[in-house]
mmCIF file of C-alpha atoms in Angstrom:
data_model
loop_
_atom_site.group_PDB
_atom_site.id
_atom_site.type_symbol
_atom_site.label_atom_id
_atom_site.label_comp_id
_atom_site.label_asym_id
_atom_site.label_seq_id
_atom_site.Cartn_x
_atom_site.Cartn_y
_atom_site.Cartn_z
ATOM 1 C CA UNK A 129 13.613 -9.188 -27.049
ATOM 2 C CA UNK A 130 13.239 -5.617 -25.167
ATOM 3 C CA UNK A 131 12.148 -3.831 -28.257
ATOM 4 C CA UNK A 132 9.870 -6.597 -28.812
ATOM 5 C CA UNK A 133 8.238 -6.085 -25.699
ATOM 6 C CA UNK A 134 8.383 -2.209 -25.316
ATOM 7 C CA UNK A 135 6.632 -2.376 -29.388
ATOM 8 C CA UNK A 136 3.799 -4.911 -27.489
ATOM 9 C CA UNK A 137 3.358 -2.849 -24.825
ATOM 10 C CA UNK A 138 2.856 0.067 -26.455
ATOM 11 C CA UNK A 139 0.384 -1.210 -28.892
ATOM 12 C CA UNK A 140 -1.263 -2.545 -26.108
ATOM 13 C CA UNK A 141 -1.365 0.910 -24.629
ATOM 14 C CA UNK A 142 -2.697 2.397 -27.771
ATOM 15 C CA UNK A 143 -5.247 -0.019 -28.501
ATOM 16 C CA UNK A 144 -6.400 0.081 -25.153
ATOM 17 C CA UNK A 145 -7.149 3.765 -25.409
ATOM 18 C CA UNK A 146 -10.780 4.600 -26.831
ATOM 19 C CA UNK A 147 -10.510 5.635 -30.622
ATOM 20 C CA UNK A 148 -10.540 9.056 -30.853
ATOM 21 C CA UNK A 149 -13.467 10.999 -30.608
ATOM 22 C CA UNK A 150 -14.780 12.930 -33.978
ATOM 23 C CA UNK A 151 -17.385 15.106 -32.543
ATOM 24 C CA UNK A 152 -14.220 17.196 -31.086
ATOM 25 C CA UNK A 153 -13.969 19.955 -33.363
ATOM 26 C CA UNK A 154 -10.659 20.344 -34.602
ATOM 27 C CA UNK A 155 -7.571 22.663 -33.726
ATOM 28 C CA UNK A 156 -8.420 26.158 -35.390
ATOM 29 C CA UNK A 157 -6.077 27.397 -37.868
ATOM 30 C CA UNK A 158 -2.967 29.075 -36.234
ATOM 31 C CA UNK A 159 -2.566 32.937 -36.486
ATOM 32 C CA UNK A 160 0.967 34.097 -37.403
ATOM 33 C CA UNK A 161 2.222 30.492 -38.177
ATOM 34 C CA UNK A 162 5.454 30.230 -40.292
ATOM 35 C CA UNK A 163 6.954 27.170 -41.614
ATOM 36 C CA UNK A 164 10.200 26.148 -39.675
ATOM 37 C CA UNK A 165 13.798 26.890 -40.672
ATOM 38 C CA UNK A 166 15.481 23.503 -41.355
ATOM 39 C CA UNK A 167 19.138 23.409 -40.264
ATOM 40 C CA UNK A 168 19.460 20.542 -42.957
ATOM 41 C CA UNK A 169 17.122 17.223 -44.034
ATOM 42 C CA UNK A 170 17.816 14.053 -43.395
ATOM 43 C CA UNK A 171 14.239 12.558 -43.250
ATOM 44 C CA UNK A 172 11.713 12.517 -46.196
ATOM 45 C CA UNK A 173 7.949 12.310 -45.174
ATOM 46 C CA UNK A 174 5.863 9.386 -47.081
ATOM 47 C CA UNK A 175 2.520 10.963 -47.499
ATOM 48 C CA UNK A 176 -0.896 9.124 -48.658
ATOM 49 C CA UNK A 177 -4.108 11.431 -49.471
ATOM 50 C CA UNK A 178 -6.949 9.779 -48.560
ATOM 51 C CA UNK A 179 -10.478 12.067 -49.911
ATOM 52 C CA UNK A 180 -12.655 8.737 -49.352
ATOM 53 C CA UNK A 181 -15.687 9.772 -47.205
ATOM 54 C CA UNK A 182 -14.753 13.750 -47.047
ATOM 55 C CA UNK A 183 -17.119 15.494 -45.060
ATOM 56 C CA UNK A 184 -17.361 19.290 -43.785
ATOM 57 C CA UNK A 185 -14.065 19.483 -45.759
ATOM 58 C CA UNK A 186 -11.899 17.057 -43.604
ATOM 59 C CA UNK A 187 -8.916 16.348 -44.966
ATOM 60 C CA UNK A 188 -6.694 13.212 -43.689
ATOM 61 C CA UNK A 189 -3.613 11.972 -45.026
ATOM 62 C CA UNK A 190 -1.525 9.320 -43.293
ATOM 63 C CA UNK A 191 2.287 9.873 -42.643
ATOM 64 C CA UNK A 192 4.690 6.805 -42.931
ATOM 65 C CA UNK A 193 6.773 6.039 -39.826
ATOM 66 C CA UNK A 194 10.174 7.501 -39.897
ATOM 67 C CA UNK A 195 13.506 6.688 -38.616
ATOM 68 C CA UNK A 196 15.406 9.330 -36.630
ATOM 69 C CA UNK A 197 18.852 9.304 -38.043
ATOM 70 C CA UNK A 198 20.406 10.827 -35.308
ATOM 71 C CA UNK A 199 18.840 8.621 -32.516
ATOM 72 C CA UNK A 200 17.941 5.531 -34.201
ATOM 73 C CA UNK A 201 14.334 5.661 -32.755
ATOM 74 C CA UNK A 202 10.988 6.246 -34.642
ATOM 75 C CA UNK A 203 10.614 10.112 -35.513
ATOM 76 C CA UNK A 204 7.866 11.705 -32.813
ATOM 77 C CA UNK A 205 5.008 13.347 -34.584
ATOM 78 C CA UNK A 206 2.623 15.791 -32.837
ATOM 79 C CA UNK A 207 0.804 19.032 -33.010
ATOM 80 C CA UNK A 208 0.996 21.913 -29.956
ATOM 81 C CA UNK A 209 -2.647 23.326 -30.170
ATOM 82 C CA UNK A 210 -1.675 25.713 -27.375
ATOM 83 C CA UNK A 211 1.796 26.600 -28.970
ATOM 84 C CA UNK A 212 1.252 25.372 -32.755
ATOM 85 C CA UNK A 213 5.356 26.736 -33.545
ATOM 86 C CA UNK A 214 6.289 23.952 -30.656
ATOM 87 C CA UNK A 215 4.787 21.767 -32.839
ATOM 88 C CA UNK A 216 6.909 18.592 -34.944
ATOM 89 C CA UNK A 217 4.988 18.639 -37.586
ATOM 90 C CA UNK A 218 3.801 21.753 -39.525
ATOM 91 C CA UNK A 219 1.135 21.622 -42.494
ATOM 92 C CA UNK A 220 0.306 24.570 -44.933
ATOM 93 C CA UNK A 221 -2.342 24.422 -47.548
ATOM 94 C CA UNK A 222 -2.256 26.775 -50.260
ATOM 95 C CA UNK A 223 0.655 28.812 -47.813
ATOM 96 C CA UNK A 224 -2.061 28.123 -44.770
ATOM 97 C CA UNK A 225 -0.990 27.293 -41.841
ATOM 98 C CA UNK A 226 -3.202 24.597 -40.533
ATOM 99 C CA UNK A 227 -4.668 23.656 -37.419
ATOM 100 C CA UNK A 228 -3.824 19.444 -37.192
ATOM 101 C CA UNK A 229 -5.278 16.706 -35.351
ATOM 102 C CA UNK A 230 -2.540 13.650 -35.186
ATOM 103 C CA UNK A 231 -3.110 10.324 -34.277
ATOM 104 C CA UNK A 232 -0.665 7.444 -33.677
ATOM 105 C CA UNK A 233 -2.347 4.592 -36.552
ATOM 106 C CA UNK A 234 -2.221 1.967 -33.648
ATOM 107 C CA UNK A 235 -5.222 3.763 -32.230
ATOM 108 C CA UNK A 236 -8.661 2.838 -34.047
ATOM 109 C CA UNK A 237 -8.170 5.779 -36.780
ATOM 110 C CA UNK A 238 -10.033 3.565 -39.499
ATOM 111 C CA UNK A 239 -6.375 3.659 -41.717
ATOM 112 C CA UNK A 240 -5.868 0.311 -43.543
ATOM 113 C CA UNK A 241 -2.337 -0.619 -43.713
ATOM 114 C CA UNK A 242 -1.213 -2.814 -46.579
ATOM 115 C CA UNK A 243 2.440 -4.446 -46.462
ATOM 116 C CA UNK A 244 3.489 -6.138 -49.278
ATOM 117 C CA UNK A 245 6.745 -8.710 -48.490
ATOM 118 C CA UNK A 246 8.395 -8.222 -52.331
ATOM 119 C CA UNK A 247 10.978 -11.719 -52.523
ATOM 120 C CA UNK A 248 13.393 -12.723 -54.320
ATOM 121 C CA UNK A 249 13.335 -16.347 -55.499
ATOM 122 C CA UNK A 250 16.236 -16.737 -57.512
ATOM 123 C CA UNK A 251 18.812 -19.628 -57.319
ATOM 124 C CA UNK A 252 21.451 -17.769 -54.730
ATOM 125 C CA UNK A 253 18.401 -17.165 -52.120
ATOM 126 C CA UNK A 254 17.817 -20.805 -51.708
ATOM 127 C CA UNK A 255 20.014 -20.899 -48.533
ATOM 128 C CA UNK A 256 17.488 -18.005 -46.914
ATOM 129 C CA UNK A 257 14.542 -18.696 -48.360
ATOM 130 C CA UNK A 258 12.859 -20.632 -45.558
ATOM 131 C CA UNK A 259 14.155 -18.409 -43.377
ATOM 132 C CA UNK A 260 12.352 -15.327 -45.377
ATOM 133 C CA UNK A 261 8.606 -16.963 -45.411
ATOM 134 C CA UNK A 262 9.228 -18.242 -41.871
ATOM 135 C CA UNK A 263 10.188 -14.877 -40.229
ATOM 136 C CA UNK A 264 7.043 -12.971 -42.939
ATOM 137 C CA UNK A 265 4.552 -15.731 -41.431
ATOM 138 C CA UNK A 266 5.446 -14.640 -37.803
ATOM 139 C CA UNK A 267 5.471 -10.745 -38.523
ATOM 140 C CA UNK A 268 2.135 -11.128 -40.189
ATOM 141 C CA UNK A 269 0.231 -13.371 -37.559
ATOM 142 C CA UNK A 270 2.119 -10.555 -35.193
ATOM 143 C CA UNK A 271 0.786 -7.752 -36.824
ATOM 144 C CA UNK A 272 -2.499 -9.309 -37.171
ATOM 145 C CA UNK A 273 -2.786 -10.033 -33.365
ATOM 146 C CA UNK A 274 -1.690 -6.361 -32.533
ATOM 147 C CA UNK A 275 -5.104 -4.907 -33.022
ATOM 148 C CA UNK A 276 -3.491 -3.206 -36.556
ATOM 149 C CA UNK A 277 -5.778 -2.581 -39.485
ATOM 150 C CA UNK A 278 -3.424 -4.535 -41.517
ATOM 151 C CA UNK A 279 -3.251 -6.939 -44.558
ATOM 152 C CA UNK A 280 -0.619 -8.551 -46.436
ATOM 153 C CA UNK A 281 0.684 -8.804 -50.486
ATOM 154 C CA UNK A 282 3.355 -11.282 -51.521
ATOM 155 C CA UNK A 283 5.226 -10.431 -55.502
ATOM 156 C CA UNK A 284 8.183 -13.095 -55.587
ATOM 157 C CA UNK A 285 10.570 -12.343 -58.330
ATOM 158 C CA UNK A 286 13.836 -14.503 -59.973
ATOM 159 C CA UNK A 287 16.597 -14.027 -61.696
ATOM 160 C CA UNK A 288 15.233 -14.216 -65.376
ATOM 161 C CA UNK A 289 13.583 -11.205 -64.934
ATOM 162 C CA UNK A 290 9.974 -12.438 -64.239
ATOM 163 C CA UNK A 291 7.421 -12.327 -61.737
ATOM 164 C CA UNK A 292 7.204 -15.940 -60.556
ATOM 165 C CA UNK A 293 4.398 -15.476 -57.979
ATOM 166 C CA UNK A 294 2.029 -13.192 -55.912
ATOM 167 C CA UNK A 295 -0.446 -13.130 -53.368
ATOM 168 C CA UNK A 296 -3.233 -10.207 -53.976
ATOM 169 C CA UNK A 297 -3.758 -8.522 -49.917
ATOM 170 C CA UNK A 298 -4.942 -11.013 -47.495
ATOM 171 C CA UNK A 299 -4.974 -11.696 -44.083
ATOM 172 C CA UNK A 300 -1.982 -13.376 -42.307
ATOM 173 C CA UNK A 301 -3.562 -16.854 -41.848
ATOM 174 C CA UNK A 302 -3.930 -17.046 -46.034
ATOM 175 C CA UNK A 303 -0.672 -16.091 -46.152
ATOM 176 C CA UNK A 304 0.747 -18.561 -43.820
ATOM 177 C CA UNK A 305 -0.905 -20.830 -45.893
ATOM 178 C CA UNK A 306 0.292 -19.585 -49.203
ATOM 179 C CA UNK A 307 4.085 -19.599 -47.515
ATOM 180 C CA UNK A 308 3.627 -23.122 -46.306
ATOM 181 C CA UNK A 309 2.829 -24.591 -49.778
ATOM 182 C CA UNK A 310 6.755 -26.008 -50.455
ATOM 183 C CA UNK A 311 10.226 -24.980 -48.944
ATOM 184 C CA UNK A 312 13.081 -23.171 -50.465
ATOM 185 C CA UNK A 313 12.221 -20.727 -53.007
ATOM 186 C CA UNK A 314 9.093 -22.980 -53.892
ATOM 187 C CA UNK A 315 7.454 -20.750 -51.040
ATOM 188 C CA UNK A 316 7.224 -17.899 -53.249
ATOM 189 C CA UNK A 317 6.442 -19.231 -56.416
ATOM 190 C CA UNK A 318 3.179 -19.779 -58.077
ATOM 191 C CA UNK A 319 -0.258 -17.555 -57.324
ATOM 192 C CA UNK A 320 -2.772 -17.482 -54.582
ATOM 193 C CA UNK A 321 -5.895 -16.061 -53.850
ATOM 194 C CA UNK A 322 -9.139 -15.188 -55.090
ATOM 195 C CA UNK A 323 -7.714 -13.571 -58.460
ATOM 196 C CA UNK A 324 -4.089 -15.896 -58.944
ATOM 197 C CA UNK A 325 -5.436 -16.377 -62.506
ATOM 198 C CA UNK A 326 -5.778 -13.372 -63.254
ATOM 199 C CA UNK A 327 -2.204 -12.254 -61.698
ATOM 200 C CA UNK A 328 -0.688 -15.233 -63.613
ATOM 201 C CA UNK A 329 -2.115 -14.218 -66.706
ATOM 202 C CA UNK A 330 -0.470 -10.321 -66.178
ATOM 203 C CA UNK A 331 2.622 -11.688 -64.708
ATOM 204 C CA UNK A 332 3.270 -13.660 -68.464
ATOM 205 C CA UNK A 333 2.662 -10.464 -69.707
ATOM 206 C CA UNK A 334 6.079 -8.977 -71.622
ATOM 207 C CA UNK A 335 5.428 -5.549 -69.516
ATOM 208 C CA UNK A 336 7.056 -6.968 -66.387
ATOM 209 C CA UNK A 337 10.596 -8.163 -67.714
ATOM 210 C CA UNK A 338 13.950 -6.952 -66.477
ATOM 211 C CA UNK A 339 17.513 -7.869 -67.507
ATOM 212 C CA UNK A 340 17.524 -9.780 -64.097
ATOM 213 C CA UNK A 341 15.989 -9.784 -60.640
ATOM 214 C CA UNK A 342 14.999 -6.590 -60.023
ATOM 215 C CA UNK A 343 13.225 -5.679 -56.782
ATOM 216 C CA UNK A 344 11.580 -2.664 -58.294
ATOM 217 C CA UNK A 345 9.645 -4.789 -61.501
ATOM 218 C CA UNK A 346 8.222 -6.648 -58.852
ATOM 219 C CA UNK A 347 7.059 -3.356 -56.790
ATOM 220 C CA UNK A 348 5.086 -2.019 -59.955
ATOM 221 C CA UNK A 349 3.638 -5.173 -60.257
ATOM 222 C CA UNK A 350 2.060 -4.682 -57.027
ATOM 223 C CA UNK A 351 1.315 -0.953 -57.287
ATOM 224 C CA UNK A 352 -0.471 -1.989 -60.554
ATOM 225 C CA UNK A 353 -2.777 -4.981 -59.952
ATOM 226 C CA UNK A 354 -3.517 -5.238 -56.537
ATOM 227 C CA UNK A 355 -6.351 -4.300 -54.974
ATOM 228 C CA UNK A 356 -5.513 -0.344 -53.543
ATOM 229 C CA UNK A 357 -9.041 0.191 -53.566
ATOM 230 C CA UNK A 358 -9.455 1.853 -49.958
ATOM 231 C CA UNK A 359 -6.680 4.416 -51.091
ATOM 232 C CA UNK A 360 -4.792 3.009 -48.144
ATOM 233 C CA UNK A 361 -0.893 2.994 -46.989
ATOM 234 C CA UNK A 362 0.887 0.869 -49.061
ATOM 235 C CA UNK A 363 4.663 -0.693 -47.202
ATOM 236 C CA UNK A 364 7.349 -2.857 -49.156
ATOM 237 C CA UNK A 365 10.081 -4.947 -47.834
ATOM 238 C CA UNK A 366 11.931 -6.374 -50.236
ATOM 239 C CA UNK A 367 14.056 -9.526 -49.740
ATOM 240 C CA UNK A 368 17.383 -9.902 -52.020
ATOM 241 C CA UNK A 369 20.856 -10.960 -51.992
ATOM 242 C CA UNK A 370 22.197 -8.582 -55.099
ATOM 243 C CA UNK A 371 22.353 -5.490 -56.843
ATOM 244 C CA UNK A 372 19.407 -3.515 -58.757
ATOM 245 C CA UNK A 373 19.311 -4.624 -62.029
ATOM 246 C CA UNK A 374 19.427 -2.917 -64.521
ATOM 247 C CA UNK A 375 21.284 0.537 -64.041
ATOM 248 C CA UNK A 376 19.570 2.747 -65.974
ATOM 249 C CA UNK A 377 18.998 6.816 -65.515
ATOM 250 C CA UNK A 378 15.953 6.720 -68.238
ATOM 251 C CA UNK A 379 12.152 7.424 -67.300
ATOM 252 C CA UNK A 380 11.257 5.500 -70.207
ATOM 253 C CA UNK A 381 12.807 2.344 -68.480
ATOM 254 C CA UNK A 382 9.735 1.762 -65.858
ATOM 255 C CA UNK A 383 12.061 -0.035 -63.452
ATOM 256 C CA UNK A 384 14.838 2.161 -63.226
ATOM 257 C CA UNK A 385 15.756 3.626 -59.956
ATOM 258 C CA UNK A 386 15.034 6.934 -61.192
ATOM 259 C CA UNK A 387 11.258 5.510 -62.117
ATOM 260 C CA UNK A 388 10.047 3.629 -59.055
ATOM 261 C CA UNK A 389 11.588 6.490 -56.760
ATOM 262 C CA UNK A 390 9.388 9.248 -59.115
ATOM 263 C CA UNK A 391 6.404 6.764 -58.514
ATOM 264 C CA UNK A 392 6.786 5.615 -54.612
ATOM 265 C CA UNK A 393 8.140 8.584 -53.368
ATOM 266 C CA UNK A 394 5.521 10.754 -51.058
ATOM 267 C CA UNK A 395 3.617 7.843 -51.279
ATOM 268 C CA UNK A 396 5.058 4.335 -50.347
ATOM 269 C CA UNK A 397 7.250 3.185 -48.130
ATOM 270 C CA UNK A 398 9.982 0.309 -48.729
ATOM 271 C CA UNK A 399 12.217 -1.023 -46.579
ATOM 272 C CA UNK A 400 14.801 -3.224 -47.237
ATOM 273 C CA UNK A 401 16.135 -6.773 -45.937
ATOM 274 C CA UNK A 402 19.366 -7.452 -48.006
ATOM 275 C CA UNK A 403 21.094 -10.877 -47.245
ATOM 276 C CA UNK A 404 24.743 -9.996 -48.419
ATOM 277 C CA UNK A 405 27.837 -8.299 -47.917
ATOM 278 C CA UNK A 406 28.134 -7.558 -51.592
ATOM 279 C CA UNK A 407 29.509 -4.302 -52.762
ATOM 280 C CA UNK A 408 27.036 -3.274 -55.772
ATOM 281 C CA UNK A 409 29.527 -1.494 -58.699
ATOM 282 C CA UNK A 410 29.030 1.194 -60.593
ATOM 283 C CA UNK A 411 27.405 -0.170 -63.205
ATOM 284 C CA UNK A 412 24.326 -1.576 -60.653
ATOM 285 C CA UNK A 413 22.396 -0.023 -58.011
ATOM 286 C CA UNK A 414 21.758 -1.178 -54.323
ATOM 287 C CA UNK A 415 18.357 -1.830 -53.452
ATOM 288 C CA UNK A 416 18.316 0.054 -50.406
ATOM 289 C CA UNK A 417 18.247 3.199 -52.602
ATOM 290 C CA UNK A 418 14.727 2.773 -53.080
ATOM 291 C CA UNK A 419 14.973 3.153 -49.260
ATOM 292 C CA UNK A 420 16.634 5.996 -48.841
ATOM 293 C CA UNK A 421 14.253 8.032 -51.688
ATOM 294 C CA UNK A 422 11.245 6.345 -49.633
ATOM 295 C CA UNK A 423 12.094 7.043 -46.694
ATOM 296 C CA UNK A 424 12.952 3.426 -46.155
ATOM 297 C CA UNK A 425 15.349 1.588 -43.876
ATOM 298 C CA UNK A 426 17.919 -1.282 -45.403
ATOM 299 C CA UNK A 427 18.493 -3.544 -42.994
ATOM 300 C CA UNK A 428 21.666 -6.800 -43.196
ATOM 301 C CA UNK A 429 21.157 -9.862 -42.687
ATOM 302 C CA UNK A 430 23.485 -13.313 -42.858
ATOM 303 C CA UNK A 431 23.792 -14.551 -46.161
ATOM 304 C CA UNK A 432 21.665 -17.451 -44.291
ATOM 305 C CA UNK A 433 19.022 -15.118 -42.483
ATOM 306 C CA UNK A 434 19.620 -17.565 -39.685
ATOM 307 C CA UNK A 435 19.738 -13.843 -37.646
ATOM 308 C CA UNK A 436 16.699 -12.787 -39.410
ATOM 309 C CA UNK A 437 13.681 -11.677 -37.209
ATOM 310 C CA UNK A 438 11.598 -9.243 -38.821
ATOM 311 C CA UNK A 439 10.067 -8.923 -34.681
ATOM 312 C CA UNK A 440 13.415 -7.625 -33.622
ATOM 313 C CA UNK A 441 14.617 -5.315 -36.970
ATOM 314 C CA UNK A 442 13.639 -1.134 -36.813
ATOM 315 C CA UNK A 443 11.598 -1.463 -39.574
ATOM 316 C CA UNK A 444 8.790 -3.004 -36.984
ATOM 317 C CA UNK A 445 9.354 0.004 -35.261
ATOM 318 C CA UNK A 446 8.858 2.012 -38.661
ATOM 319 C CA UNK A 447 5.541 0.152 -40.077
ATOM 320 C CA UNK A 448 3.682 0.548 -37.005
ATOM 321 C CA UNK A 449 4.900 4.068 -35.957
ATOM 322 C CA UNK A 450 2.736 5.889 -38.677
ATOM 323 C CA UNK A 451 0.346 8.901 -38.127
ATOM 324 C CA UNK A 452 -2.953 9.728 -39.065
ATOM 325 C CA UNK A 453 -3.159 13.519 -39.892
ATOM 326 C CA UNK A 454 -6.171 15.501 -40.301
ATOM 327 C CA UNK A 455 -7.352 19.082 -40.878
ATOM 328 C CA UNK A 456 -10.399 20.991 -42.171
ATOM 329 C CA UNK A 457 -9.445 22.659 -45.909
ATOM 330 C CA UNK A 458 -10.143 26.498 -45.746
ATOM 331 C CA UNK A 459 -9.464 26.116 -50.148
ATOM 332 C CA UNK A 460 -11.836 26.094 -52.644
ATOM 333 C CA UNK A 461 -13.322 22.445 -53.229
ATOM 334 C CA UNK A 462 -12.456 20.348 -56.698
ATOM 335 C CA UNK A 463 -9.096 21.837 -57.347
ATOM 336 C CA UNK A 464 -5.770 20.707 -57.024
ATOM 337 C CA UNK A 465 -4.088 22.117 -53.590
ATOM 338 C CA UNK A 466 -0.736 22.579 -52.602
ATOM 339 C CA UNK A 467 0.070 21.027 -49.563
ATOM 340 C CA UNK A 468 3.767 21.713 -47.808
ATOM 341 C CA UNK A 469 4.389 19.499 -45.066
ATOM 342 C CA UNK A 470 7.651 20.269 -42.393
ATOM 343 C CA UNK A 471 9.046 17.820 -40.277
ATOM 344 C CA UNK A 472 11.285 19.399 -37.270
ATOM 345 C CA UNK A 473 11.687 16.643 -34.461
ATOM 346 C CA UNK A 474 14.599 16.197 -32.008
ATOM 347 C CA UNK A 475 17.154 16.115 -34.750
ATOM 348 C CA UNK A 476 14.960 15.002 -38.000
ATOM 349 C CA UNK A 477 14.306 17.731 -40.146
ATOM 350 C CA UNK A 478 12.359 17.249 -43.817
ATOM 351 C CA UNK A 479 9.513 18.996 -45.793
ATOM 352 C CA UNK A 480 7.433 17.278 -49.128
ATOM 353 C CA UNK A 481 4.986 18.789 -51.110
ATOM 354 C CA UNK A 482 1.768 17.111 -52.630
ATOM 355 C CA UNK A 483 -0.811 18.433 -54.683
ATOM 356 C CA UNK A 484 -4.023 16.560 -53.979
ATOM 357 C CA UNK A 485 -7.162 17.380 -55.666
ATOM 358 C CA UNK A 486 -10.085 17.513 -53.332
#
């Protein structure tokens, strides 16, 4: 209940502030800057492009909350104008050194955030599954109320290998409603929305089959026919009670680990809600590895969930601890850039590079 409150008082704090104000020119490029020397990474930065509405050549990209490994908190982002190498976050375009504007996301920064809750609805998740759409129904209304630019996805998966049901983004009271439909693993069955037709209709289609339930199908599904039309942040947390299936190494098998990590990482985030004490072998993966090469969190739960509270877990903390970067491009326009990015913050260390075309 205290990080509850300290999370509602601080988004209270932020959305209380004005938005920031864009007739402030930004930071000027730093002199002399040099990228920082790393002692080690532990923390990989998510990183979403967004060119929609460039102006004057401002560039903005939003950074996915991070967990500090060594202190359990959310990783502190911000940029030193006065002493840019004091700085926790360092950005060079084409070996650059650029001068950054940074902005929590719970201020009015204009970044959509869209959180898809990725379930699975096979037989062994009956016991949780009321749990699951009870606890998504409360994060989303919570959310919602914050002030967050926020909307909400729903992919349910089972254990033949198919997508059994999705919700295309939406606000939290449609998908109260859409959770409220039946009880058990009902809740996450069958399509909603505007376009549940049309997902039906691609959800029979023999693209999305797996040799069981498999977390990461269900994440292409949603990185492929919903509506990412604002080019905004895209968040998973995926509900299961067993291994990744299957194990496979191949990039010709689109649901591999190796796959969805190639495809989400840099740019999603998923986070993890496992409901079992299960040991995955050799020959299967554990879901939370798509956390860890997303820069995820995994997070246990009773094989029950009667101790699940999305409110009280650190991925809260995570989803609405993102930054909105910015900075004015000194490169030449309608060419591919690339763009290194250093994280050095109080024990969390990591660099990514993109190459955005702008």
């Amino acid at each position: 209940m205290h990080k509850l409150f300290v999370l509602l008082l601080s988004l209270q704090l932020l959305l209380g502030c004005a938005s920031k104000d864009e007739s402030v020119p930004f930071p000027p490029d730093p002199v002399g800057l040099n990228p920082p020397v790393l002692p080690y990474e532990n923390v990989t930065p998510s990183v979403v492009v967004n060119t929609d509405g460039l102006h004057d050549g401002h560039i903005r990209f939003f950074l996915g909350g991070m967990t500090n490994p060594e202190t359990g908190g959310t990783v502190d982002i911000f940029y030193n104008e006065v002493h840019p190498s004091l700085s926790s976050i360092f950005v060079f375009e084409d070996g650059i050194g650029k001068g950054l504007r940074v902005t929590p996301i719970a201020m009015d920064t204009g970044v959509q955030l869209s959180l898809t809750f990725v379930v699975d609805n096979s037989g062994s998740m009956g016991a949780e599954a009321d749990a699951i759409a009870t606890s998504i129904s409360g994060f989303a209304q919570y959310l919602d109320s914050s002030g967050l630019n926020v909307r909400f996805g729903i992919v349910g998966y089972d254990e033949y290998g198919n997508i059994s049901g999705a919700l295309d983004f939406t606000t939290s009271d449609s998908t109260f409603i859409y959770l409220d439909r039946g009880r058990g693993t009902m809740r996450t069955q069958g399509f909603g929305g505007g376009n549940a037709s049309v997902l039906q209709q691609l959800a029979a289609d023999s693209l999305y089959r797996s040799g069981g339930e498999n977390g990461a199908m269900a994440i292409a599904f949603a990185e492929d026919n919903f509506d990412w039309s604002n080019n905004n942040q895209g968040v998973y947390v995926n509900f299961t009670d067993t291994c990744l299936l299957p194990k496979t190494n191949s990039p010709d098998d689109p649901f591999s680990l190796q796959t969805i990590c190639a495809r989400l990482t840099e740019h999603r985030t998923v986070h993890t809600v496992f409901s079992s004490t299960r040991v995955c072998p050799d020959s299967l993966y554990h879901p939370g590895e798509i956390s860890d090469c997303t820069a995820g969190i995994t997070e246990f739960v009773s094989s029950d969930a009667s101790d699940l509270d999305l409110l009280q877990l650190d991925l809260l903390e995570a989803i609405v601890s993102g930054y909105l970067v910015e900075y004015v491009t000194s490169s030449p326009p309608d060419t591919t850039h690339q763009v290194d990015i250093w994280i050095s913050s109080n024990g969390a260390y990591g660099r990514t590079t993109i190459t955005p075309e702008y």
